[in-house]
Amino acid sequence: MTTYLGTEVLLEQPNRVLSVSEPQQLAATVMDARTGLRKIEVRQSAPARSRELEMLAMDLGEAYELRQVLERRRGRQKAIWVPTWQRDLVLTAAAAAGSGTITVRECGYATRIWPHAAARRHLLLLAPGGATTLLRRVSVAVTDGSTETLTLVGPGGETTHGVEIAATWLVCFLRLMRLDRDEIAWRWRGGTAAVALPIREIPAEAPA
Amino acid sequence: MSTPVVFPYEPDGGEDFIEAPAWSTDILAGAAEREQRIARRGIPLGSIEMMVRALEPIEMTAMMGLLYTHHQDLWHVPLWQFALPTSADLSGGETVLPVDPPVAGYGLEVVPWQLDAGEPASVLLYRSSSEYQVLDFLGIALEEGWGYAWGESWGLAVQASPPGLLVAGGVEGNSSGWGLDWGGSWGQAVAGGVAWPAGTLVIPLRLARLDPETASSLESLEAVSAPLRWVVELAA
């Protein structure tokens, strides 16, 4: 079991045969008297995204590991970190093992995303093939107009990467989520099981 | 509590066998954007769904008769996806079911023998829809265990016992062959007492009630198929 800042991380990757729908929800109150004026009060500082992960257990060993993860979640009760498994940030150069920063292509992360919500300050960095993963928090993000430099801190306070990060690594957001349903169906066919996991982000609970 | 009824018919492998554990959580959304999430149940219950088909008149009548007669009773429903074969012959009275771990790198814990740790559980020893036995599950046997060894010096010693499942009561079987194998370890049956040959299936069971609305499809004069759904219950 891998944990990050005291919460388990779901590192089993979902099956992605088809494109994935990911609706975004924002709690808001709308006052509309139908006289032309409308007032909207947003009750969340960050929207919550949801998604259905299609997990596939190819044998009883993989099913056991996933079952353990789900039993520790206790339905919708317990939070879990889930990577987006998207190339959310694009590295522009390799980062040395002794370095504590990464350089990514300018995408507005430092100016818009990082200041907006703590829920987008946590990253998973994955070597091609998944041989190595790093879980890091972005403590500082600055831009020079064409690239952005992110200072990373490990869950134990590590200020260096410890391994060289090649420019081909996948860098994706790590989001704090929970299951969005208490009942999870395992569809068994022979020795394999397909499990659809509805998950929902809980951005307000993400540590800064 | 009356003895649960075993549903001994194997589901159609061409259809999904659905096991859906369900927790119960209350969620209170706070004003400060945070949720308070409270577990209302410590054990996941949920449901089991399978498609069964009977393709012969005798089996059709027997299966549908079982569902008809016991529609309101408590059932023992096998989780067929976890069926494992025994690795050795079994004779009457034995309390360890020899089963090899099904996946390299894992033990027998990959099968959820119990609904939850500490919950009473049962397993099904299964050869066919008319030859089976329900046994109370006690635990997973270890590679090395305490037992009686009968050798040059009589007494208690550590002996190797095969990995498998510990069950209460012992398996039913032909007791005429039951005895002691003096050349080996205590408790082994001699040849001739085999009741359950190697390859007999061992299957975890769940206590469940049949969904009140159970429909079946009469496929022909002699065949029927039925999508069955059970709601899992705790032992009383």
Coordinates of C-alpha atoms in Angstrom, one line a residue, chain B:
Chain B
M1 CA -32.1 -19.8 12.5
S2 CA -33.0 -22.7 10.1
T3 CA -30.3 -24.2 8.1
P4 CA -29.6 -22.2 5.0
V5 CA -30.5 -23.8 1.6
V6 CA -27.6 -24.3 -0.8
F7 CA -28.2 -23.1 -4.3
P8 CA -26.0 -25.7 -6.0
Y9 CA -26.5 -24.9 -9.7
E10 CA -23.5 -23.5 -11.5
P11 CA -24.1 -20.2 -13.3
D12 CA -23.8 -19.7 -17.0
G13 CA -20.1 -18.8 -17.6
G14 CA -21.1 -16.9 -20.7
E15 CA -22.7 -14.2 -18.6
D16 CA -21.3 -12.0 -15.9
F17 CA -21.3 -13.2 -12.4
I18 CA -21.8 -10.0 -10.4
E19 CA -20.8 -9.6 -6.8
A20 CA -21.5 -6.1 -5.5
P21 CA -20.3 -5.4 -1.9
A22 CA -22.1 -2.4 -0.5
W23 CA -21.2 -0.1 2.4
S24 CA -23.4 2.5 3.8
T25 CA -22.2 6.0 4.3
D26 CA -23.9 9.2 5.5
I27 CA -22.5 12.4 4.0
L28 CA -23.1 15.7 5.6
A29 CA -21.8 18.6 3.4
G30 CA -20.5 21.3 5.7
A31 CA -20.6 25.1 5.0
A32 CA -16.8 25.2 4.9
E33 CA -16.8 23.0 1.8
R34 CA -15.7 20.0 3.7
E35 CA -17.8 16.8 4.1
Q36 CA -18.5 14.8 7.2
R37 CA -18.7 11.2 6.2
I38 CA -20.0 8.6 8.7
A39 CA -20.0 4.9 8.1
R40 CA -23.4 3.4 9.1
R41 CA -22.3 -0.2 8.7
G42 CA -19.0 -1.8 9.5
I43 CA -19.4 -4.7 7.1
P44 CA -20.2 -4.5 3.4
L45 CA -23.3 -6.5 2.5
G46 CA -24.6 -6.0 -1.0
S47 CA -25.8 -8.4 -3.6
I48 CA -25.0 -11.3 -5.9
E49 CA -26.3 -11.8 -9.4
M50 CA -25.9 -14.7 -11.7
M51 CA -27.6 -16.3 -14.8
V52 CA -28.5 -19.9 -14.3
R53 CA -29.9 -22.2 -17.0
A54 CA -31.3 -25.7 -16.8
L55 CA -31.3 -27.5 -20.2
E56 CA -32.9 -30.8 -19.2
P57 CA -36.4 -31.4 -17.8
I58 CA -35.3 -33.1 -14.6
E59 CA -32.8 -30.3 -13.8
M60 CA -35.3 -27.7 -14.8
T61 CA -37.9 -29.0 -12.4
A62 CA -35.4 -29.6 -9.6
M63 CA -33.9 -26.1 -9.9
M64 CA -37.2 -24.2 -10.3
G65 CA -38.7 -26.3 -7.5
L66 CA -35.8 -25.4 -5.2
L67 CA -36.4 -21.7 -5.9
Y68 CA -40.2 -22.1 -5.5
T69 CA -40.1 -24.0 -2.2
H70 CA -37.5 -21.9 -0.5
H71 CA -38.3 -18.4 -1.9
Q72 CA -38.5 -16.9 1.6
D73 CA -35.7 -18.8 3.2
L74 CA -32.1 -18.0 3.9
W75 CA -29.7 -19.3 1.2
H76 CA -26.1 -20.3 1.0
V77 CA -24.9 -18.8 -2.3
P78 CA -21.6 -20.0 -3.7
L79 CA -19.2 -17.3 -5.0
W80 CA -18.3 -19.4 -8.1
Q81 CA -15.5 -17.1 -9.3
F82 CA -13.4 -18.1 -6.3
A83 CA -13.9 -21.9 -6.7
L84 CA -10.6 -23.7 -6.2
P85 CA -9.9 -27.4 -6.7
T86 CA -8.6 -29.6 -3.9
S87 CA -5.0 -30.8 -4.5
A88 CA -5.4 -34.2 -2.9
D89 CA -8.1 -36.9 -2.2
L90 CA -10.2 -36.3 0.9
S91 CA -11.6 -39.0 3.2
G92 CA -14.3 -38.9 5.9
G93 CA -13.5 -36.9 9.0
E94 CA -10.7 -34.7 7.7
T95 CA -10.7 -31.1 8.9
V96 CA -8.1 -29.6 6.5
L97 CA -9.1 -29.2 2.9
P98 CA -5.9 -29.3 0.8
V99 CA -6.0 -26.4 -1.6
D100 CA -3.1 -24.8 -3.4
P101 CA -2.8 -21.0 -3.7
P102 CA -4.2 -20.1 -7.1
V103 CA -1.8 -17.3 -8.0
A104 CA 2.0 -17.2 -7.7
G105 CA 3.2 -14.9 -5.0
Y106 CA -0.1 -15.0 -3.0
G107 CA -1.6 -17.4 -0.5
L108 CA -5.1 -18.5 0.0
E109 CA -6.1 -15.1 1.3
V110 CA -6.8 -14.0 -2.2
V111 CA -10.2 -15.6 -1.8
P112 CA -12.6 -13.7 0.5
W113 CA -13.6 -16.8 2.5
Q114 CA -15.3 -14.5 5.0
L115 CA -17.6 -11.6 4.4
D116 CA -15.4 -9.7 6.9
A117 CA -12.7 -10.7 9.3
G118 CA -14.2 -12.4 12.4
E119 CA -17.5 -13.1 10.7
P120 CA -18.7 -16.7 10.8
A121 CA -18.3 -18.3 7.3
S122 CA -18.9 -21.5 5.5
V123 CA -17.4 -23.2 2.4
L124 CA -18.9 -25.6 0.0
L125 CA -17.2 -28.8 -1.0
Y126 CA -18.7 -29.4 -4.4
R127 CA -18.6 -32.2 -7.0
S128 CA -22.0 -31.7 -8.7
S129 CA -25.4 -30.1 -8.0
S130 CA -26.3 -33.3 -6.1
E131 CA -23.0 -34.0 -4.4
Y132 CA -21.8 -31.3 -2.1
Q133 CA -21.3 -30.5 1.6
V134 CA -21.3 -27.3 3.6
L135 CA -18.5 -26.9 6.1
D136 CA -17.9 -24.2 8.7
F137 CA -14.7 -22.3 7.8
L138 CA -12.2 -21.9 10.6
G139 CA -9.2 -20.4 8.9
I140 CA -6.3 -20.9 6.5
A141 CA -3.9 -23.7 7.4
L142 CA -0.3 -22.8 7.6
E143 CA 2.6 -24.5 6.0
E144 CA 3.9 -25.6 9.4
G145 CA 1.6 -26.5 12.2
W146 CA 1.5 -28.4 15.4
G147 CA 0.3 -31.9 15.2
Y148 CA 0.9 -35.4 16.5
A149 CA 3.8 -37.3 14.9
W150 CA 3.9 -41.0 15.4
G151 CA 7.5 -42.2 14.9
E152 CA 10.2 -43.8 16.8
S153 CA 9.4 -41.5 19.8
W154 CA 5.8 -41.0 20.6
G155 CA 4.6 -37.5 21.5
L156 CA 4.0 -34.0 20.3
A157 CA 6.2 -32.6 17.5
V158 CA 6.1 -30.1 14.8
Q159 CA 5.0 -31.6 11.5
A160 CA 4.4 -30.2 8.1
S161 CA 0.7 -29.9 7.2
P162 CA -0.4 -29.2 3.7
P163 CA -1.7 -25.6 3.0
G164 CA -5.4 -25.5 2.8
L165 CA -8.5 -24.6 4.7
L166 CA -9.3 -25.5 8.3
V167 CA -12.9 -26.5 8.7
A168 CA -15.0 -27.7 11.6
G169 CA -16.6 -31.1 11.9
G170 CA -14.7 -32.8 9.2
V171 CA -15.9 -33.9 5.8
E172 CA -18.4 -36.6 5.3
G173 CA -17.3 -39.8 3.7
N174 CA -16.9 -43.5 3.7
S175 CA -15.8 -44.3 7.2
S176 CA -15.0 -47.9 6.5
G177 CA -11.6 -46.8 5.2
W178 CA -11.0 -44.4 8.0
G179 CA -7.9 -45.2 10.1
L180 CA -4.4 -44.4 10.9
D181 CA -1.5 -44.5 8.5
W182 CA 1.2 -45.6 10.8
G183 CA 3.9 -44.9 8.4
G184 CA 3.0 -41.2 8.1
S185 CA 1.4 -38.6 10.2
W186 CA -1.5 -39.0 12.5
G187 CA -5.0 -38.6 11.1
Q188 CA -4.4 -39.6 7.5
A189 CA -7.0 -42.0 6.1
V190 CA -5.8 -45.2 4.5
A191 CA -6.5 -45.9 0.8
G192 CA -10.0 -46.9 0.1
G193 CA -11.6 -44.2 2.2
V194 CA -11.6 -41.5 -0.5
A195 CA -14.9 -39.6 -0.5
W196 CA -13.9 -36.5 -2.4
P197 CA -11.2 -37.0 -5.0
A198 CA -8.6 -34.4 -5.9
G199 CA -10.1 -31.7 -8.0
T200 CA -13.3 -31.4 -5.9
L201 CA -14.1 -27.7 -5.8
V202 CA -14.0 -25.6 -2.6
I203 CA -16.1 -22.5 -2.8
P204 CA -16.8 -19.7 -0.4
L205 CA -20.4 -19.2 0.6
R206 CA -22.5 -16.1 1.4
L207 CA -25.7 -16.0 3.4
A208 CA -28.3 -14.3 1.3
R209 CA -32.0 -13.9 0.6
L210 CA -33.5 -14.3 -2.8
D211 CA -34.8 -11.1 -4.4
P212 CA -38.6 -11.1 -4.0
E213 CA -39.0 -10.4 -7.7
T214 CA -37.4 -13.3 -9.5
A215 CA -38.3 -13.9 -13.1
S216 CA -37.4 -16.9 -15.3
S217 CA -37.6 -17.4 -19.0
L218 CA -39.0 -20.6 -20.3
E219 CA -36.7 -21.2 -23.3
S220 CA -38.4 -24.4 -24.5
L221 CA -40.6 -27.2 -23.2
E222 CA -37.6 -28.6 -21.4
A223 CA -35.3 -25.6 -20.7
V224 CA -35.4 -22.6 -18.5
S225 CA -33.0 -19.7 -17.7
A226 CA -33.3 -17.4 -14.8
P227 CA -31.3 -14.2 -13.8
L228 CA -31.1 -14.6 -10.1
R229 CA -30.3 -11.9 -7.5
W230 CA -29.6 -12.4 -3.9
V231 CA -29.2 -9.8 -1.1
V232 CA -26.4 -10.7 1.2
E233 CA -27.1 -11.0 5.0
L234 CA -25.1 -11.4 8.1
A235 CA -25.2 -14.5 10.1
A236 CA -27.7 -14.2 13.0

